[in-house]
Structure formats: C-alpha cells, structure tokens
Amino acid sequence: MEHHKLTRNILIGMVLGILLGSIVFSMGLADDHPLLVYVIDGLFDLGGKIFVISLKLLVVPLVFVSLACGASNLGDNASMGRIGAKTVGLYMLTTAIAITLGLMAATIVDPGKGINLTTEAQYVASESPSLKQVILDIFPANPVKAMADGNMLQVIVFAILVGVAISRCGDAGQRVRVALNDWNEVIMAMVMMLMGFAPIGVFCLLIALFSHMGFSAISDLLAYFLTVAGVLVVHFLLTYGTMVRTLANISPLTFFRHMAPVMAYAFSTSSSNATLPVTLETVEKKVGVKNEIAAFTIPLGATINMDGTAIMQGVATVFIAAAYNVDLGVADYLAVILTATLASIGTAGVPGVGLIMLALVLQQVGLPVEGIALIIGVDRLLDMLRTVVNVTGDAAVSAIVAKSEGKLDLDIFAGREKGYSI
Ligand code: ASP
C-alpha cells in the first residue's frame, strides 16, 4: 500500500477506535455483558495485543542487525565517539528543556491549587535503581541474555562492538557485513509487512482501551491534564520545530507529516520501544537519515530520551508539592531537572514507566511518593500523548545529528527520491 494511503488508514483506524470505544463506554455496560466479554475484551483486545507483540518481536533483531551494520559502515572509533557525544548531548539538552518548560508552566498555572488530598488510592513506589547500578546495567555480561531480556542499552553496546570489530576484519569483516546488510533488508521487510496491519492493530488497541476509559477523572484533574498536554504541544511544535528548522535546516511541517504514522503508533501503544521498528523505518526512508546514524540514534533515543515524560514529571512534581503544601525552592527545581534527566537513562520506553521515574524524582526532593495516586487517574491518556512527544524527539535529534555529519538525504526528505533500501 502506498505510504500516504497507509497513513490515512492508520488515522481512520485511530479515530474509529477512539469514537466507538467511547460510545461503548458511555453505554455503561455491566462487566459481564457479552459485548464487553467477547467482542471488546475478547476479539479486539486479542487483536491489539497480537499487534503489539508483533512489533516487539522485531525490536531486538532490528536494533542488533541495523546497528551492527551502521557501526561497521562508520568503522572508525573517532566518528562513533563524535556521533555518540552529539546524540547523548542533544538528548540530555532536549530533556532538560522539556522539564524546565514543564516546571515553568506548572508554576504559572499552579494546577495543584485547592486540591483535596483525601484520596483513597495508594501508590506503592517500586524500588528505583542507584546511579551505580544504572551505569553497570549498560554493560552486557551475556549478549543472549541481554537480547532475551530486551535490555536495549546492552544490545546497543554489543551491536556497536560487533560493528566496529567487523570494520577491522578485512575480507572476513566484509563478508559478515554483506550478510548483515542482507539480514537488515529482510527484517525491514518484516517491518513493512507488519505496517500493513497497522490500521486494524491501532483500531483494536484503541477501541479496547477507550471502552474502559472514562473521562470523569479528567474533569477532576482538568488543570493538571491541560497543563501537561499544553506543554507537550508547545515542546513538540516550538522546541522540535525550531530545532529541525535551524539545526537540520529542514521544513518542520514536512518533518511532522513524515512522522504522522509513527505518532499514531506511539499514541496507540504508549511505548517508544514497541514503536521503534516504525520510527527507524520512517526516519531512514522518509526523513532521509542514513542507516549508520539512524540505527544508533533511534534505539538509543527510545531508551534514554523521554521529553514528554520529563514534562509530565515537571508538572506533576509542582502539582504534588502544592497538594501537600510543600514549597519548592530553586535548589529543588534544579534537583528535579537533574534527577528527571538522569532518571530517564536506562529506563525502557514502555507504558507507564514515567510514573516509576516520577517516584525517583519525588523522593529526591522529599515529596511523598503516595502523591502519585493523585494523578494516576489521568496518566493512561497522558502516557499516550507523551509517548508521541518522546518518539518525535528521537527523530528530531536523529535528523539534526545526521545533518551535522552530512548524512541527511534531502532528496528522500523532499520525496524526490524513494527511500533507499539499506
Ligand atoms: N510510555 C512512555 C514511552 O514509552 C514512557 C512513559 O512516560 O511512561 O515512551
């Protein structure tokens, strides 16, 4: 199917899923009603789950093969180091900007004003890992285990090592490189096959979700919800728009248009990780980033770069502080910026992980972790929105790094040339 038709169908699937789901919810059916049991939680939920599982299936092989190829093509350590430093630097910078915007907006709007603390819900924080553990976890002891666990940072490290070693092996390396390039095409073809099912997959996910999702929680938390959503939009349009315009010298509108299907995946799966195969394919074949840059920046971004999540954390911290009548000083704000930026490293992009990281941030500034119970009611929907921002941020940084390395193909970006096949 042509790309724009597919995009259109995915968007139709999204809208239909949300609409029909909301209608089912508004019918107020009993939990054991056959429509819910067999159709929504049976058929559609099954379809949605199979779709997400199929996306996840491709993540590890794709990241390994694609990145090993990319690293073997780059070859020398100096350019790897330079690209790595630029990418990580930009990821940290955009996250810091995101959380600062979140904190500023929340301070101005003050969404926690007059919040009634009598909440029944309880939130039990998960144990958050120490910084030492986070760093240690980057190093794989066993590549097969890293892949089996889906530990993305470890898979990334292993793939880079393999790629660099390939580039040092002369003829033998060349043979492996050719085989890996072929494998890369095979896995990309699997991604394309799966994308053909996206309209149905997205529809199933959203109808199953929205049939159970009431919006009453939103009206209680309207100020909080709108503050987070508003900053997400501002960061998305202004920060990314300005960055791709000035640093990558490309049209933000075309960039956002290319990214539309990726956003639909991110919205419906709430997972940067599950969206990764589609992000990678779009960034290479539509935005025009060469494989050696995309294969490194995109998987890394799906793991360590979560601007949308950082925005939620900034707003949530101010909100919870206000609800508990705690005054935050400048040092607290700086601690929030630092912790949230660091906390995002090593936490995989999966649904709801933002709340676990929020616990870390709250602890850092001495706020009660139970405060998370106050915002949990609207978090599912915000998770969907912030994941869109998370993946768009990865793609924006990828384009900027590619441009600075002379590896952004403007003919592909402008649609003058079909995305090259790797
Ligand atoms: N669901 C988000 C992601 O995968 C993470 C989060 O904020 O919970 O990017």
Tab-separated table of C-alpha atoms and ligand atoms in Angstrom:
chain	number	residue	atom	x	y	z
A	1	MET	CA	0.000	0.000	0.000
A	2	GLU	CA	1.225	3.467	-0.743
A	3	HIS	CA	2.617	5.328	2.178
A	4	HIS	CA	0.088	8.171	2.270
A	5	LYS	CA	-2.836	5.743	1.959
A	6	LEU	CA	-1.458	3.721	4.828
A	7	THR	CA	-1.054	6.853	6.930
A	8	ARG	CA	-4.633	7.851	6.145
A	9	ASN	CA	-5.926	4.384	7.048
A	10	ILE	CA	-3.999	4.357	10.313
A	11	LEU	CA	-5.540	7.704	11.229
A	12	ILE	CA	-9.006	6.402	10.321
A	13	GLY	CA	-8.374	3.333	12.500
A	14	MET	CA	-7.354	5.608	15.336
A	15	VAL	CA	-10.362	7.891	15.145
A	16	LEU	CA	-12.818	4.985	14.757
A	17	GLY	CA	-11.251	3.121	17.685
A	18	ILE	CA	-11.487	6.151	19.969
A	19	LEU	CA	-15.037	7.013	18.855
A	20	LEU	CA	-16.525	3.534	19.023
A	21	GLY	CA	-14.689	2.799	22.279
A	22	SER	CA	-16.049	5.963	23.858
A	23	ILE	CA	-19.567	5.058	22.684
A	24	VAL	CA	-19.258	1.611	24.267
A	25	PHE	CA	-18.014	3.206	27.480
A	26	SER	CA	-20.910	5.659	27.522
A	27	MET	CA	-23.362	2.735	27.314
A	28	GLY	CA	-22.277	1.836	30.851
A	29	LEU	CA	-22.430	-1.925	30.234
A	30	ALA	CA	-22.015	-4.358	33.089
A	31	ASP	CA	-18.617	-6.072	33.247
A	32	ASP	CA	-20.107	-9.407	32.200
A	33	HIS	CA	-22.052	-8.032	29.240
A	34	PRO	CA	-21.349	-10.245	26.184
A	35	LEU	CA	-20.309	-7.240	24.061
A	36	LEU	CA	-17.554	-6.440	26.546
A	37	VAL	CA	-16.557	-10.012	27.303
A	38	TYR	CA	-16.462	-11.450	23.790
A	39	VAL	CA	-16.038	-8.535	21.442
A	40	ILE	CA	-14.135	-5.791	23.246
A	41	ASP	CA	-12.053	-7.692	25.802
A	42	GLY	CA	-12.091	-10.812	23.646
A	43	LEU	CA	-11.665	-10.158	19.962
A	44	PHE	CA	-10.384	-6.567	19.875
A	45	ASP	CA	-8.140	-6.857	22.883
A	46	LEU	CA	-6.653	-10.004	21.371
A	47	GLY	CA	-6.062	-8.243	18.054
A	48	GLY	CA	-4.420	-5.282	19.790
A	49	LYS	CA	-2.194	-7.483	21.915
A	50	ILE	CA	-1.052	-9.555	18.929
A	51	PHE	CA	-0.207	-6.322	17.116
A	52	VAL	CA	1.944	-5.000	19.961
A	53	ILE	CA	3.619	-8.367	20.459
A	54	SER	CA	4.465	-8.484	16.750
A	55	LEU	CA	6.017	-5.033	16.933
A	56	LYS	CA	8.053	-6.033	19.960
A	57	LEU	CA	9.171	-9.182	18.170
A	58	LEU	CA	11.061	-7.075	15.678
A	59	VAL	CA	12.748	-4.716	18.115
A	60	VAL	CA	15.743	-6.788	19.237
A	61	PRO	CA	16.679	-8.323	15.855
A	62	LEU	CA	16.192	-4.977	14.167
A	63	VAL	CA	18.289	-2.997	16.628
A	64	PHE	CA	21.076	-5.552	16.605
A	65	VAL	CA	21.320	-6.066	12.860
A	66	SER	CA	20.707	-2.486	11.886
A	67	LEU	CA	23.150	-1.045	14.413
A	68	ALA	CA	25.876	-3.611	13.737
A	69	CYS	CA	25.554	-2.683	10.036
A	70	GLY	CA	25.647	1.030	10.803
A	71	ALA	CA	28.652	0.744	13.123
A	72	SER	CA	30.531	-1.424	10.632
A	73	ASN	CA	29.952	1.169	7.916
A	74	LEU	CA	31.123	4.012	10.134
A	75	GLY	CA	34.127	1.992	11.111
A	76	ASP	CA	36.439	4.303	12.934
A	77	ASN	CA	36.095	4.933	16.624
A	78	ALA	CA	36.564	8.661	16.274
A	79	SER	CA	33.355	9.213	14.315
A	80	MET	CA	31.462	6.791	16.579
A	81	GLY	CA	32.621	8.788	19.587
A	82	ARG	CA	31.725	12.105	17.994
A	83	ILE	CA	28.272	10.953	16.927
A	84	GLY	CA	27.688	9.376	20.339
A	85	ALA	CA	28.649	12.554	22.167
A	86	LYS	CA	26.450	14.748	19.938
A	87	THR	CA	23.481	12.417	20.286
A	88	VAL	CA	23.649	11.998	24.034
A	89	GLY	CA	24.301	15.728	24.453
A	90	LEU	CA	21.250	16.656	22.368
A	91	TYR	CA	19.057	14.101	24.135
A	92	MET	CA	20.021	15.497	27.517
A	93	LEU	CA	19.555	19.064	26.322
A	94	THR	CA	16.063	18.459	24.925
A	95	THR	CA	15.041	16.606	28.084
A	96	ALA	CA	16.321	19.454	30.256
A	97	ILE	CA	14.424	21.986	28.111
A	98	ALA	CA	11.287	19.831	28.344
A	99	ILE	CA	11.334	19.546	32.101
A	100	THR	CA	12.149	23.223	32.526
A	101	LEU	CA	9.113	24.108	30.382
A	102	GLY	CA	7.022	21.724	32.472
A	103	LEU	CA	8.192	23.280	35.730
A	104	MET	CA	7.674	26.827	34.454
A	105	ALA	CA	4.172	26.187	33.145
A	106	ALA	CA	3.158	24.383	36.325
A	107	THR	CA	4.472	27.214	38.480
A	108	ILE	CA	2.487	29.758	36.476
A	109	VAL	CA	-0.762	27.769	36.180
A	110	ASP	CA	-0.479	26.176	39.622
A	111	PRO	CA	-2.758	23.229	38.830
A	112	GLY	CA	-2.445	21.806	42.361
A	113	LYS	CA	-4.141	24.823	43.942
A	114	GLY	CA	-7.079	23.846	46.140
A	115	ILE	CA	-6.615	20.111	45.599
A	116	ASN	CA	-8.360	17.968	48.127
A	117	LEU	CA	-5.951	15.424	49.492
A	118	THR	CA	-8.461	12.853	50.572
A	119	THR	CA	-7.589	10.207	48.068
A	120	GLU	CA	-8.430	6.598	48.554
A	121	ALA	CA	-5.873	5.365	46.089
A	122	GLN	CA	-2.497	4.261	47.254
A	123	TYR	CA	0.651	4.195	45.230
A	124	VAL	CA	3.431	1.853	46.181
A	125	ALA	CA	6.674	3.026	44.666
A	126	SER	CA	8.871	0.452	43.038
A	127	GLU	CA	12.440	0.267	44.139
A	128	SER	CA	14.426	2.685	42.000
A	129	PRO	CA	17.936	1.639	40.977
A	130	SER	CA	21.009	3.538	42.175
A	131	LEU	CA	23.097	5.531	39.721
A	132	LYS	CA	25.896	2.975	40.065
A	133	GLN	CA	23.501	0.216	39.094
A	134	VAL	CA	22.183	2.228	36.144
A	135	ILE	CA	25.740	2.629	34.798
A	136	LEU	CA	26.626	-1.001	35.480
A	137	ASP	CA	23.498	-2.155	33.647
A	138	ILE	CA	24.798	-0.656	30.406
A	139	PHE	CA	27.495	-3.357	30.180
A	140	PRO	CA	26.349	-6.742	28.902
A	141	ALA	CA	27.745	-9.869	30.534
A	142	ASN	CA	25.849	-12.117	28.180
A	143	PRO	CA	24.576	-10.874	24.816
A	144	VAL	CA	21.969	-13.607	24.544
A	145	LYS	CA	20.546	-12.706	27.944
A	146	ALA	CA	20.577	-9.014	27.022
A	147	MET	CA	18.559	-9.831	23.915
A	148	ALA	CA	16.245	-12.221	25.726
A	149	ASP	CA	15.548	-9.585	28.376
A	150	GLY	CA	15.137	-6.903	25.722
A	151	ASN	CA	17.742	-4.823	27.556
A	152	MET	CA	18.177	-2.209	24.894
A	153	LEU	CA	21.258	-0.399	26.156
A	154	GLN	CA	23.150	-3.679	26.441
A	155	VAL	CA	22.043	-4.757	22.984
A	156	ILE	CA	23.187	-1.372	21.655
A	157	VAL	CA	26.636	-1.763	23.260
A	158	PHE	CA	27.038	-5.288	21.905
A	159	ALA	CA	25.915	-4.310	18.393
A	160	ILE	CA	28.364	-1.394	18.293
A	161	LEU	CA	31.222	-3.665	19.403
A	162	VAL	CA	30.350	-6.208	16.717
A	163	GLY	CA	30.084	-3.468	14.073
A	164	VAL	CA	33.433	-1.897	14.989
A	165	ALA	CA	35.084	-5.333	15.029
A	166	ILE	CA	33.642	-6.113	11.577
A	167	SER	CA	35.218	-2.963	10.191
A	168	ARG	CA	38.602	-4.133	11.453
A	169	CYS	CA	38.488	-7.599	9.919
A	170	GLY	CA	39.290	-7.005	6.272
A	171	ASP	CA	37.823	-9.646	3.967
A	172	ALA	CA	36.183	-11.675	6.713
A	173	GLY	CA	34.575	-8.480	8.024
A	174	GLN	CA	33.405	-7.627	4.520
A	175	ARG	CA	31.655	-10.999	4.208
A	176	VAL	CA	29.871	-10.566	7.529
A	177	ARG	CA	28.913	-7.025	6.585
A	178	VAL	CA	27.306	-8.194	3.351
A	179	ALA	CA	25.370	-10.875	5.239
A	180	LEU	CA	24.249	-8.390	7.879
A	181	ASN	CA	23.145	-5.917	5.222
A	182	ASP	CA	21.023	-8.662	3.672
A	183	TRP	CA	19.541	-9.509	7.055
A	184	ASN	CA	18.787	-5.873	7.572
A	185	GLU	CA	16.714	-5.850	4.405
A	186	VAL	CA	14.887	-8.990	5.495
A	187	ILE	CA	13.952	-7.530	8.869
A	188	MET	CA	12.938	-4.218	7.327
A	189	ALA	CA	10.657	-6.188	5.005
A	190	MET	CA	9.077	-7.745	8.102
A	191	VAL	CA	8.505	-4.254	9.489
A	192	MET	CA	6.799	-3.278	6.234
A	193	MET	CA	4.629	-6.405	6.343
A	194	LEU	CA	3.517	-5.582	9.840
A	195	MET	CA	2.838	-1.952	8.970
A	196	GLY	CA	0.214	-3.165	6.526
A	197	PHE	CA	-1.795	-4.378	9.529
A	198	ALA	CA	-1.372	-1.155	11.443
A	199	PRO	CA	-4.826	0.333	10.730
A	200	ILE	CA	-6.505	-2.750	12.219
A	201	GLY	CA	-3.970	-3.077	15.040
A	202	VAL	CA	-4.365	0.548	16.047
A	203	PHE	CA	-8.145	0.298	15.863
A	204	CYS	CA	-8.187	-2.813	18.091
A	205	LEU	CA	-5.869	-1.253	20.678
A	206	LEU	CA	-7.843	1.951	20.923
A	207	ILE	CA	-11.357	0.511	20.977
A	208	ALA	CA	-10.311	-1.929	23.722
A	209	LEU	CA	-8.780	0.877	25.740
A	210	PHE	CA	-11.410	3.557	25.301
A	211	SER	CA	-14.275	1.150	26.056
A	212	HIS	CA	-12.958	1.145	29.613
A	213	MET	CA	-11.626	4.653	29.915
A	214	GLY	CA	-13.881	7.209	31.461
A	215	PHE	CA	-13.124	10.866	31.246
A	216	SER	CA	-14.551	11.752	34.646
A	217	ALA	CA	-11.076	11.575	36.166
A	218	ILE	CA	-10.029	14.247	33.707
A	219	SER	CA	-12.603	16.733	34.904
A	220	ASP	CA	-11.326	16.374	38.485
A	221	LEU	CA	-7.796	16.939	37.299
A	222	LEU	CA	-8.531	19.229	34.401
A	223	ALA	CA	-5.953	21.890	35.268
A	224	TYR	CA	-3.214	19.283	35.651
A	225	PHE	CA	-4.213	17.453	32.493
A	226	LEU	CA	-4.359	20.611	30.399
A	227	THR	CA	-1.066	21.929	31.745
A	228	VAL	CA	0.767	18.728	30.816
A	229	ALA	CA	-0.985	18.477	27.444
A	230	GLY	CA	-0.354	22.174	26.713
A	231	VAL	CA	3.374	21.927	27.439
A	232	LEU	CA	3.580	18.750	25.360
A	233	VAL	CA	2.128	20.650	22.401
A	234	VAL	CA	4.425	23.644	22.940
A	235	HIS	CA	7.529	21.476	23.220
A	236	PHE	CA	6.506	19.447	20.215
A	237	LEU	CA	5.800	22.412	17.954
A	238	LEU	CA	8.219	25.036	19.209
A	239	THR	CA	11.246	23.157	20.521
A	240	TYR	CA	11.321	20.474	17.828
A	241	GLY	CA	10.038	22.814	15.112
A	242	THR	CA	12.760	25.372	15.835
A	243	MET	CA	15.449	22.731	16.242
A	244	VAL	CA	14.830	20.925	12.956
A	245	ARG	CA	14.450	24.261	11.152
A	246	THR	CA	17.632	25.846	12.478
A	247	LEU	CA	19.910	22.872	13.186
A	248	ALA	CA	18.865	20.413	10.467
A	249	ASN	CA	17.698	23.086	8.031
A	250	ILE	CA	14.581	21.159	7.017
A	251	SER	CA	10.915	22.124	6.964
A	252	PRO	CA	9.269	21.301	10.312
A	253	LEU	CA	5.911	20.770	8.604
A	254	THR	CA	7.245	18.142	6.213
A	255	PHE	CA	9.110	16.545	9.105
A	256	PHE	CA	5.921	16.300	11.193
A	257	ARG	CA	3.990	14.984	8.197
A	258	HIS	CA	6.529	12.215	7.651
A	259	MET	CA	6.295	11.348	11.314
A	260	ALA	CA	2.476	11.127	11.402
A	261	PRO	CA	2.228	7.302	11.243
A	262	VAL	CA	4.939	6.968	13.890
A	263	MET	CA	2.935	9.264	16.138
A	264	ALA	CA	-0.156	7.107	15.630
A	265	TYR	CA	1.796	4.013	16.701
A	266	ALA	CA	3.226	5.821	19.714
A	267	PHE	CA	-0.213	7.079	20.721
A	268	SER	CA	-1.888	3.690	20.466
A	269	THR	CA	0.859	1.560	22.014
A	270	SER	CA	2.106	4.091	24.623
A	271	SER	CA	5.516	2.604	24.126
A	272	SER	CA	8.560	4.112	22.457
A	273	ASN	CA	10.066	0.630	22.411
A	274	ALA	CA	7.202	-1.034	20.570
A	275	THR	CA	7.155	1.907	18.139
A	276	LEU	CA	10.886	1.591	17.472
A	277	PRO	CA	10.707	-0.520	14.289
A	278	VAL	CA	8.379	2.023	12.693
A	279	THR	CA	10.385	5.013	13.925
A	280	LEU	CA	13.560	3.551	12.463
A	281	GLU	CA	11.987	2.720	9.148
A	282	THR	CA	10.366	6.172	8.837
A	283	VAL	CA	13.460	8.096	9.885
A	284	GLU	CA	15.536	6.271	7.268
A	285	LYS	CA	13.086	6.003	4.417
A	286	LYS	CA	11.043	9.176	4.779
A	287	VAL	CA	13.122	11.677	6.736
A	288	GLY	CA	16.266	10.597	4.880
A	289	VAL	CA	18.630	9.858	7.771
A	290	LYS	CA	21.293	7.350	6.696
A	291	ASN	CA	21.251	3.976	8.381
A	292	GLU	CA	24.563	4.440	10.218
A	293	ILE	CA	23.143	7.440	12.101
A	294	ALA	CA	19.510	6.299	12.470
A	295	ALA	CA	20.423	2.803	13.676
A	296	PHE	CA	22.349	4.354	16.552
A	297	THR	CA	20.309	7.419	17.481
A	298	ILE	CA	16.798	5.935	17.310
A	299	PRO	CA	17.204	2.849	19.556
A	300	LEU	CA	19.254	4.930	21.966
A	301	GLY	CA	16.571	7.612	21.986
A	302	ALA	CA	13.761	5.111	22.556
A	303	THR	CA	15.607	4.101	25.701
A	304	ILE	CA	17.149	7.259	27.110
A	305	ASN	CA	15.273	10.193	25.603
A	306	MET	CA	11.840	10.877	27.014
A	307	ASP	CA	10.994	14.526	26.754
A	308	GLY	CA	7.250	14.032	27.069
A	309	THR	CA	7.777	12.001	30.214
A	310	ALA	CA	10.052	14.703	31.607
A	311	ILE	CA	7.335	17.314	31.008
A	312	MET	CA	4.803	15.236	32.925
A	313	GLN	CA	7.308	14.836	35.746
A	314	GLY	CA	7.947	18.558	35.977
A	315	VAL	CA	4.258	19.429	36.127
A	316	ALA	CA	3.455	16.511	38.440
A	317	THR	CA	6.157	17.484	40.917
A	318	VAL	CA	4.855	21.040	41.236
A	319	PHE	CA	1.281	19.734	41.390
A	320	ILE	CA	2.013	17.223	44.154
A	321	ALA	CA	4.076	19.770	46.085
A	322	ALA	CA	1.134	22.186	46.017
A	323	ALA	CA	-1.309	19.477	47.014
A	324	TYR	CA	0.834	18.671	50.049
A	325	ASN	CA	1.532	22.351	50.753
A	326	VAL	CA	5.262	21.970	50.308
A	327	ASP	CA	7.218	24.936	48.978
A	328	LEU	CA	9.845	24.098	46.411
A	329	GLY	CA	12.977	26.257	46.314
A	330	VAL	CA	15.332	26.929	43.417
A	331	ALA	CA	17.606	24.089	44.585
A	332	ASP	CA	14.622	21.727	44.488
A	333	TYR	CA	13.808	22.773	40.935
A	334	LEU	CA	17.396	22.163	39.870
A	335	ALA	CA	17.330	18.780	41.601
A	336	VAL	CA	14.131	17.903	39.737
A	337	ILE	CA	15.702	18.861	36.384
A	338	LEU	CA	18.831	16.834	37.100
A	339	THR	CA	17.100	13.767	38.522
A	340	ALA	CA	14.461	13.575	35.813
A	341	THR	CA	17.083	13.923	33.086
A	342	LEU	CA	19.252	11.208	34.621
A	343	ALA	CA	16.322	9.014	35.610
A	344	SER	CA	15.252	8.672	32.006
A	345	ILE	CA	18.542	6.936	31.160
A	346	GLY	CA	18.283	3.197	31.424
A	347	THR	CA	14.502	3.142	31.796
A	348	ALA	CA	12.962	1.441	28.804
A	349	GLY	CA	10.191	3.176	26.866
A	350	VAL	CA	7.243	1.072	27.943
A	351	PRO	CA	3.756	2.105	29.080
A	352	GLY	CA	3.612	3.764	32.447
A	353	VAL	CA	7.315	3.802	33.181
A	354	GLY	CA	7.111	7.559	33.607
A	355	LEU	CA	5.372	7.103	36.936
A	356	ILE	CA	8.138	4.874	38.259
A	357	MET	CA	10.639	7.515	37.319
A	358	LEU	CA	8.449	10.156	38.915
A	359	ALA	CA	8.774	8.298	42.218
A	360	LEU	CA	12.527	8.758	41.962
A	361	VAL	CA	12.150	12.482	41.321
A	362	LEU	CA	9.702	12.962	44.196
A	363	GLN	CA	11.982	11.131	46.602
A	364	GLN	CA	14.863	13.329	45.538
A	365	VAL	CA	13.065	16.494	46.652
A	366	GLY	CA	11.489	14.883	49.719
A	367	LEU	CA	7.885	14.779	48.475
A	368	PRO	CA	5.630	11.866	49.432
A	369	VAL	CA	5.621	9.220	46.725
A	370	GLU	CA	1.962	8.468	47.525
A	371	GLY	CA	1.239	11.778	45.790
A	372	ILE	CA	1.389	9.816	42.558
A	373	ALA	CA	-2.005	8.390	43.480
A	374	LEU	CA	-3.424	11.881	42.884
A	375	ILE	CA	-2.548	11.919	39.216
A	376	ILE	CA	-2.764	8.262	38.311
A	377	GLY	CA	-6.356	8.630	37.091
A	378	VAL	CA	-5.374	10.600	34.017
A	379	ASP	CA	-1.988	9.056	33.466
A	380	ARG	CA	-3.037	6.490	30.897
A	381	LEU	CA	-4.197	9.143	28.471
A	382	LEU	CA	-1.236	11.401	29.188
A	383	ASP	CA	1.056	8.413	28.645
A	384	MET	CA	-0.281	8.130	25.109
A	385	LEU	CA	0.280	11.813	24.433
A	386	ARG	CA	3.739	11.996	25.950
A	387	THR	CA	4.922	8.910	24.071
A	388	VAL	CA	4.150	10.796	20.831
A	389	VAL	CA	6.463	13.574	22.020
A	390	ASN	CA	9.099	11.040	23.130
A	391	VAL	CA	9.412	9.400	19.719
A	392	THR	CA	9.224	12.675	17.774
A	393	GLY	CA	12.095	13.987	19.904
A	394	ASP	CA	14.192	10.955	18.989
A	395	ALA	CA	13.568	11.527	15.286
A	396	ALA	CA	14.307	15.278	15.525
A	397	VAL	CA	17.661	14.659	17.201
A	398	SER	CA	18.432	11.918	14.691
A	399	ALA	CA	17.840	14.323	11.788
A	400	ILE	CA	19.985	17.013	13.408
A	401	VAL	CA	22.899	14.651	14.077
A	402	ALA	CA	22.615	13.267	10.541
A	403	LYS	CA	22.665	16.768	9.061
A	404	SER	CA	25.756	17.723	11.044
A	405	GLU	CA	27.526	14.601	9.755
A	406	GLY	CA	26.467	15.144	6.131
A	407	LYS	CA	24.246	12.065	6.332
A	408	LEU	CA	20.795	13.541	5.789
A	409	ASP	CA	19.483	12.806	2.314
A	410	LEU	CA	17.423	15.829	1.331
A	411	ASP	CA	16.092	14.141	-1.818
A	412	ILE	CA	14.476	11.449	0.293
A	413	PHE	CA	13.188	14.050	2.754
A	414	ALA	CA	11.610	16.077	-0.044
A	415	GLY	CA	10.118	12.926	-1.577
A	416	ARG	CA	12.144	13.415	-4.779
A	417	GLU	CA	13.662	10.019	-4.295
A	418	LYS	CA	12.287	6.848	-2.849
A	419	GLY	CA	13.924	5.882	0.451
A	420	TYR	CA	16.988	3.858	-0.351
A	421	SER	CA	16.895	0.271	0.626
A	422	ILE	CA	19.637	-0.467	3.026
B	1	ASP	N1	5.276	5.295	27.743
B	1	ASP	C1	6.415	6.178	27.608
B	1	ASP	C2	7.289	5.708	26.472
B	1	ASP	O1	7.320	4.567	26.129
B	1	ASP	C3	7.203	6.270	28.853
B	1	ASP	C4	6.373	6.894	29.947
B	1	ASP	O2	6.355	8.123	30.049
B	1	ASP	O3	5.729	6.181	30.703
B	1	ASP	O4	7.989	6.489	25.897
